[in-house]
CSV table of C-alpha atoms in Angstrom, one decimal:
chain,number,residue,atom,x,y,z
A,1149,MET,CA,0.0,0.0,0.0
A,1150,THR,CA,1.0,3.6,-0.5
A,1151,VAL,CA,1.0,5.5,2.8
A,1152,GLY,CA,0.5,9.2,3.0
A,1153,PHE,CA,1.9,10.9,6.1
A,1154,VAL,CA,0.8,14.3,7.1
A,1155,GLY,CA,2.8,16.1,9.9
A,1156,VAL,CA,6.4,15.0,10.4
A,1157,GLY,CA,7.4,16.4,13.7
A,1158,ARG,CA,9.5,14.3,16.1
A,1159,MET,CA,7.1,11.4,16.4
A,1160,GLY,CA,5.8,11.6,12.8
A,1161,ALA,CA,9.4,11.6,11.4
A,1162,ALA,CA,10.2,8.5,13.5
A,1163,MET,CA,7.1,6.7,12.2
A,1164,VAL,CA,8.0,7.6,8.6
A,1165,GLY,CA,11.4,6.0,9.3
A,1166,ARG,CA,9.8,2.8,10.4
A,1167,LEU,CA,7.5,2.7,7.5
A,1168,CYS,CA,10.2,3.3,4.9
A,1169,GLY,CA,12.5,0.9,6.6
A,1170,ALA,CA,9.8,-1.8,6.2
A,1171,GLY,CA,9.6,-1.1,2.5
A,1172,GLU,CA,6.3,0.8,2.4
A,1173,SER,CA,5.9,3.5,-0.3
A,1174,VAL,CA,5.5,6.8,1.7
A,1175,VAL,CA,4.5,10.3,0.6
A,1176,VAL,CA,5.0,13.0,3.3
A,1177,PHE,CA,3.5,16.5,3.7
A,1178,ASN,CA,4.4,19.0,6.4
A,1179,ARG,CA,3.4,22.7,6.6
A,1180,SER,CA,7.2,23.4,6.6
A,1181,ARG,CA,8.3,21.9,3.4
A,1182,ASP,CA,12.0,22.0,4.5
A,1183,ARG,CA,11.1,19.7,7.3
A,1184,ALA,CA,9.2,17.3,5.0
A,1185,GLN,CA,12.2,17.3,2.6
A,1186,ALA,CA,14.7,16.6,5.3
A,1187,VAL,CA,12.6,13.6,6.6
A,1188,ALA,CA,12.0,12.4,3.0
A,1189,ASP,CA,15.7,12.6,2.2
A,1190,ARG,CA,16.7,10.8,5.4
A,1191,HIS,CA,14.3,7.9,5.0
A,1192,GLY,CA,13.6,7.6,1.2
A,1193,ALA,CA,10.1,9.0,1.1
A,1194,ARG,CA,8.5,11.4,-1.5
A,1195,VAL,CA,7.3,14.9,-0.7
A,1196,ALA,CA,3.8,16.2,-1.5
A,1197,ASP,CA,3.1,19.8,-2.0
A,1198,THR,CA,-0.2,19.8,-0.1
A,1199,ALA,CA,-2.1,17.5,2.3
A,1200,ARG,CA,-4.5,17.0,-0.6
A,1201,ASP,CA,-1.7,15.6,-2.8
A,1202,ALA,CA,-0.4,13.3,0.0
A,1203,ALA,CA,-3.9,11.9,0.5
A,1204,HIS,CA,-4.7,11.6,-3.2
A,1205,SER,CA,-1.8,9.2,-3.7
A,1206,ALA,CA,-2.5,7.0,-0.7
A,1207,ASP,CA,-4.4,4.0,0.4
A,1208,VAL,CA,-3.7,4.8,4.0
A,1209,VAL,CA,-3.2,8.3,5.4
A,1210,LEU,CA,-1.5,8.8,8.8
A,1211,VAL,CA,-1.8,12.2,10.5
A,1212,SER,CA,0.4,13.4,13.3
A,1213,LEU,CA,-0.3,17.0,14.3
A,1214,ALA,CA,0.0,19.1,17.4
A,1215,ASP,CA,-3.5,20.2,18.3
A,1216,ASP,CA,-7.1,20.5,17.2
A,1217,THR,CA,-6.5,23.8,15.3
A,1218,ALA,CA,-3.7,22.2,13.2
A,1219,VAL,CA,-5.9,19.1,12.5
A,1220,LEU,CA,-8.9,21.0,11.4
A,1221,GLY,CA,-6.8,23.4,9.3
A,1222,THR,CA,-5.1,20.5,7.6
A,1223,TYR,CA,-8.3,18.6,6.7
A,1224,GLU,CA,-10.2,21.6,5.4
A,1225,GLY,CA,-9.8,23.8,2.3
A,1226,ASP,CA,-9.0,23.3,-1.4
A,1227,ALA,CA,-5.5,22.0,-0.5
A,1228,GLY,CA,-6.7,20.0,2.5
A,1229,LEU,CA,-6.7,16.3,3.2
A,1230,LEU,CA,-10.5,16.0,2.7
A,1231,ALA,CA,-10.2,17.4,-0.9
A,1232,GLY,CA,-7.7,14.6,-1.9
A,1233,ILE,CA,-8.8,11.5,0.0
A,1234,ARG,CA,-9.5,8.5,-2.2
A,1235,ASP,CA,-12.6,6.3,-2.2
A,1236,GLY,CA,-11.9,3.3,0.1
A,1237,ALA,CA,-8.9,4.9,1.8
A,1238,VAL,CA,-8.4,4.8,5.6
A,1239,VAL,CA,-7.3,7.9,7.5
A,1240,CYS,CA,-5.5,7.1,10.8
A,1241,ASP,CA,-5.2,10.2,12.9
A,1242,THR,CA,-2.6,9.9,15.7
A,1243,SER,CA,-2.9,13.5,16.9
A,1244,THR,CA,-3.9,14.1,20.6
A,1245,VAL,CA,-7.1,16.1,20.2
A,1246,ASP,CA,-10.6,16.5,21.6
A,1247,PRO,CA,-12.6,13.3,20.9
A,1248,GLU,CA,-15.3,15.6,19.5
A,1249,THR,CA,-13.0,16.7,16.8
A,1250,MET,CA,-12.7,13.2,15.6
A,1251,ARG,CA,-16.5,12.7,15.7
A,1252,GLN,CA,-17.0,15.9,13.7
A,1253,LEU,CA,-14.5,14.8,11.0
A,1254,ALA,CA,-15.5,11.2,10.7
A,1255,PRO,CA,-18.8,11.8,8.6
A,1256,ARG,CA,-16.9,14.3,6.4
A,1257,VAL,CA,-14.3,11.6,5.6
A,1258,ALA,CA,-17.1,9.1,5.1
A,1259,ALA,CA,-18.7,11.4,2.6
A,1260,ARG,CA,-15.6,11.0,0.5
A,1261,GLY,CA,-16.0,7.3,0.5
A,1262,ALA,CA,-13.2,6.8,3.1
A,1263,THR,CA,-13.0,5.9,6.8
A,1264,LEU,CA,-11.5,7.8,9.7
A,1265,LEU,CA,-10.0,6.1,12.7
A,1266,ASP,CA,-8.7,8.0,15.7
A,1267,THR,CA,-5.4,6.2,16.4
A,1268,PRO,CA,-3.4,8.2,19.0
A,1269,VAL,CA,-0.2,6.6,20.2
A,1270,SER,CA,1.6,6.2,23.5
A,1271,GLY,CA,5.4,6.2,23.7
A,1272,SER,CA,8.4,8.2,22.9
A,1273,VAL,CA,10.7,8.6,19.8
A,1274,PRO,CA,13.0,5.7,20.9
A,1275,VAL,CA,9.9,3.6,21.4
A,1276,VAL,CA,8.8,4.4,17.8
A,1277,GLU,CA,12.3,3.5,16.6
A,1278,ARG,CA,12.1,0.1,18.3
A,1279,GLY,CA,8.6,-0.5,16.8
A,1280,GLU,CA,7.0,-0.7,20.2
A,1281,LEU,CA,4.3,2.0,20.4
A,1282,THR,CA,0.9,1.4,21.8
A,1283,VAL,CA,-2.0,2.5,19.5
A,1284,MET,CA,-5.4,3.3,20.9
A,1285,VAL,CA,-8.1,3.0,18.2
A,1286,GLY,CA,-11.6,4.4,17.9
A,1287,GLY,CA,-13.7,3.6,14.8
A,1288,ASP,CA,-14.7,0.8,12.5
A,1289,ALA,CA,-13.1,-2.5,13.4
A,1290,GLY,CA,-13.0,-3.7,9.7
A,1291,ALA,CA,-11.0,-0.6,8.7
A,1292,LEU,CA,-8.6,-1.3,11.6
A,1293,GLN,CA,-8.0,-4.8,10.3
A,1294,ARG,CA,-7.1,-3.4,6.8
A,1295,VAL,CA,-4.6,-0.9,8.2
A,1296,ARG,CA,-3.2,-3.1,11.0
A,1297,PRO,CA,-0.2,-4.3,8.9
A,1298,VAL,CA,0.8,-0.6,8.5
A,1299,LEU,CA,0.4,0.2,12.2
A,1300,GLN,CA,2.4,-2.9,13.2
A,1301,HIS,CA,5.5,-1.4,11.6
A,1302,PHE,CA,5.8,0.9,14.6
A,1303,ALA,CA,3.4,-0.6,17.2
A,1304,THR,CA,3.4,-3.8,19.2
A,1305,ARG,CA,0.1,-3.2,21.0
A,1306,ILE,CA,-3.0,-2.1,19.2
A,1307,PHE,CA,-6.2,-1.7,21.2
A,1308,HIS,CA,-9.6,-1.3,19.6
A,1309,LEU,CA,-11.6,0.6,22.2
A,1310,GLY,CA,-14.9,1.3,20.5
A,1311,GLY,CA,-16.5,3.8,18.2
A,1312,THR,CA,-15.1,7.1,16.8
A,1313,GLY,CA,-13.6,9.2,19.6
A,1314,ALA,CA,-12.8,6.2,21.8
A,1315,GLY,CA,-9.1,6.2,20.9
A,1316,ALA,CA,-8.8,10.0,21.4
A,1317,THR,CA,-10.6,9.6,24.8
A,1318,MET,CA,-8.2,6.9,25.9
A,1319,LYS,CA,-5.2,9.0,24.9
A,1320,LEU,CA,-6.4,11.8,27.3
A,1321,VAL,CA,-6.9,9.2,30.0
A,1322,VAL,CA,-3.3,7.9,29.6
A,1323,ASN,CA,-1.9,11.4,29.4
A,1324,ALA,CA,-3.8,12.4,32.6
A,1325,ALA,CA,-1.8,9.7,34.4
A,1326,VAL,CA,1.5,10.4,32.6
A,1327,HIS,CA,1.3,14.2,33.4
A,1328,ALA,CA,0.5,13.4,37.0
A,1329,LEU,CA,3.5,11.1,37.2
A,1330,ASN,CA,5.7,13.8,35.7
A,1331,VAL,CA,4.6,16.2,38.5
A,1332,ALA,CA,5.1,13.5,41.2
A,1333,LEU,CA,8.6,12.6,39.9
A,1334,SER,CA,9.6,16.2,39.7
A,1335,GLU,CA,8.5,16.9,43.3
A,1336,ALA,CA,10.1,13.8,44.7
A,1337,LEU,CA,13.5,14.6,43.1
A,1338,VAL,CA,13.5,18.2,44.3
A,1339,LEU,CA,12.4,17.0,47.8
A,1340,ALA,CA,15.4,14.5,47.9
A,1341,GLU,CA,17.8,17.2,46.7
A,1342,LYS,CA,16.7,19.8,49.2
A,1343,ALA,CA,17.0,17.1,51.9
A,1344,GLY,CA,20.6,16.5,51.0
A,1345,LEU,CA,20.4,13.4,48.8
A,1346,ASP,CA,22.2,13.0,45.5
A,1347,ARG,CA,20.0,13.4,42.4
A,1348,ALA,CA,21.4,10.5,40.5
A,1349,ALA,CA,21.3,8.1,43.5
A,1350,THR,CA,17.7,9.2,44.2
A,1351,TYR,CA,16.7,8.4,40.6
A,1352,ASP,CA,18.4,5.0,40.8
A,1353,VAL,CA,16.2,4.1,43.8
A,1354,ILE,CA,13.0,5.5,42.3
A,1355,GLU,CA,13.6,3.7,39.0
A,1356,VAL,CA,13.7,0.3,40.7
A,1357,SER,CA,10.9,1.1,43.2
A,1358,ALA,CA,7.2,0.5,42.9
A,1359,ALA,CA,7.1,4.0,41.2
A,1360,GLY,CA,9.5,2.9,38.5
A,1361,ALA,CA,7.1,3.1,35.5
A,1362,PRO,CA,8.4,3.0,31.9
A,1363,TYR,CA,8.1,6.8,31.9
A,1364,VAL,CA,10.6,7.0,34.8
A,1365,LYS,CA,13.0,4.8,32.9
A,1366,TYR,CA,13.0,6.6,29.6
A,1367,LYS,CA,13.0,10.1,31.1
A,1368,ARG,CA,16.2,9.4,33.1
A,1369,ALA,CA,18.5,11.6,31.0
A,1370,ALA,CA,16.0,14.4,30.9
A,1371,PHE,CA,15.8,14.6,34.7
A,1372,LEU,CA,19.5,14.0,35.4
A,1373,GLN,CA,21.1,16.0,32.6
A,1374,PRO,CA,18.4,18.5,31.6
A,1375,ASP,CA,20.8,20.9,29.9
A,1376,ASP,CA,22.2,18.1,27.6
A,1377,THR,CA,18.9,16.5,26.6
A,1378,SER,CA,16.7,17.6,23.7
A,1379,VAL,CA,13.0,18.5,24.1
A,1380,ALA,CA,10.8,15.4,23.6
A,1381,PHE,CA,7.5,16.9,24.7
A,1382,SER,CA,7.1,20.5,25.6
A,1383,LEU,CA,5.3,22.0,28.6
A,1384,ASP,CA,3.2,24.0,26.1
A,1385,LEU,CA,1.9,20.7,24.8
A,1386,VAL,CA,1.3,19.4,28.3
A,1387,ALA,CA,-0.8,22.5,29.0
A,1388,LYS,CA,-2.8,21.8,25.8
A,1389,ASP,CA,-3.4,18.2,26.9
A,1390,GLN,CA,-4.5,19.3,30.3
A,1391,GLU,CA,-7.0,21.7,28.8
A,1392,LEU,CA,-8.5,18.8,26.8
A,1393,ILE,CA,-8.5,16.5,29.8
A,1394,ASP,CA,-10.2,19.2,31.9
A,1395,ARG,CA,-12.8,19.7,29.2
A,1396,LEU,CA,-13.5,15.9,29.0
A,1397,ALA,CA,-13.8,15.6,32.8
A,1398,ALA,CA,-16.3,18.5,32.9
A,1399,HIS,CA,-18.3,16.9,30.0
A,1400,VAL,CA,-18.6,13.5,31.7
A,1401,GLY,CA,-18.8,14.7,35.3
A,1402,ALA,CA,-15.5,13.3,36.5
A,1403,ARG,CA,-13.9,14.9,39.6
A,1404,MET,CA,-10.1,15.3,39.1
A,1405,PRO,CA,-8.7,17.4,42.0
A,1406,GLN,CA,-5.1,16.2,41.4
A,1407,GLY,CA,-5.5,17.0,37.7
A,1408,ALA,CA,-6.5,20.5,38.6
A,1409,ALA,CA,-3.5,21.0,40.8
A,1410,ASN,CA,-1.2,19.6,38.1
A,1411,ARG,CA,-2.7,21.9,35.5
A,1412,ASP,CA,-2.2,24.9,37.8
A,1413,LEU,CA,1.5,24.0,38.3
A,1414,VAL,CA,2.1,23.6,34.6
A,1415,ALA,CA,0.4,26.9,33.9
A,1416,LYS,CA,2.8,28.6,36.4
A,1417,ALA,CA,5.8,27.0,34.8
A,1418,VAL,CA,4.7,28.1,31.3
A,1419,ALA,CA,4.1,31.6,32.6
A,1420,ALA,CA,7.6,31.6,34.0
A,1421,GLY,CA,8.9,31.1,30.4
A,1422,LEU,CA,9.4,27.3,30.4
A,1423,GLY,CA,6.7,26.5,27.8
A,1424,ASP,CA,9.2,25.5,25.1
A,1425,HIS,CA,11.1,23.3,27.6
A,1426,ASP,CA,10.7,19.6,28.0
A,1427,LEU,CA,8.0,18.5,30.5
A,1428,SER,CA,10.7,17.3,32.8
A,1429,ALA,CA,11.6,21.0,33.3
A,1430,LEU,CA,8.9,21.1,36.0
A,1431,ALA,CA,11.7,19.9,38.3
A,1432,GLN,CA,13.8,23.0,37.3
A,1433,PHE,CA,10.7,25.2,38.0
A,1434,LEU,CA,10.3,23.6,41.5
A,1435,ARG,CA,14.0,24.0,42.3
């Protein structure tokens, strides 16, 4: 199958690498053409001029964008994904967005004879590169079966969770826990340091303790050598996620007092100028 890929940021670029490495024919589009060209040159993909062109050539279209505004802007318009989508194609949107956005887009994709699946992922760039992502899927089970071989190039666990929006909902649930863990880990490290314990020794113990989740293991360098580690997920994006989580909680009537406290802390860190820093920079803010 030909795979169209729209949005080649850090995660998207890593997924393109896995797809090309597996021998798939990949066409990429990014709002910054230089970025798309660099990813295409690195992995052997082709570059499309528009999202419409990327979709028009593809049996499967993967989308990886930052937020709801970017998603809606990329689908819509004469040069948008909807204008180019082929009859019978499947769109797999890996973006972390409001579940309602997926529910609004699904019938518009269906009107073009195609199917939309919300397929957000959990993991980091190294996890993509190992082909070990987790994919959370909402939408038609038959369409998922058709695209499963494509998703399996970068994912080992694929969960079908229900109708359209279920995957997007699950991603917000997962991120609510991840962002809470990030706050807890940041606080614990700073507590240890201020009490006279060595940062690295503290991390060693936490990593092998009951709190040693996969997140703790793969964020080790970010917490221990923050100045030497590139940004994997910015606090600005955390704040965006927390707004979506808060909106979902209000919609379904779920009380999240810890979530509210975490959101307030992140907002203060962003206001202090750390929005473009990695989410592990909460420890720096607390210090």
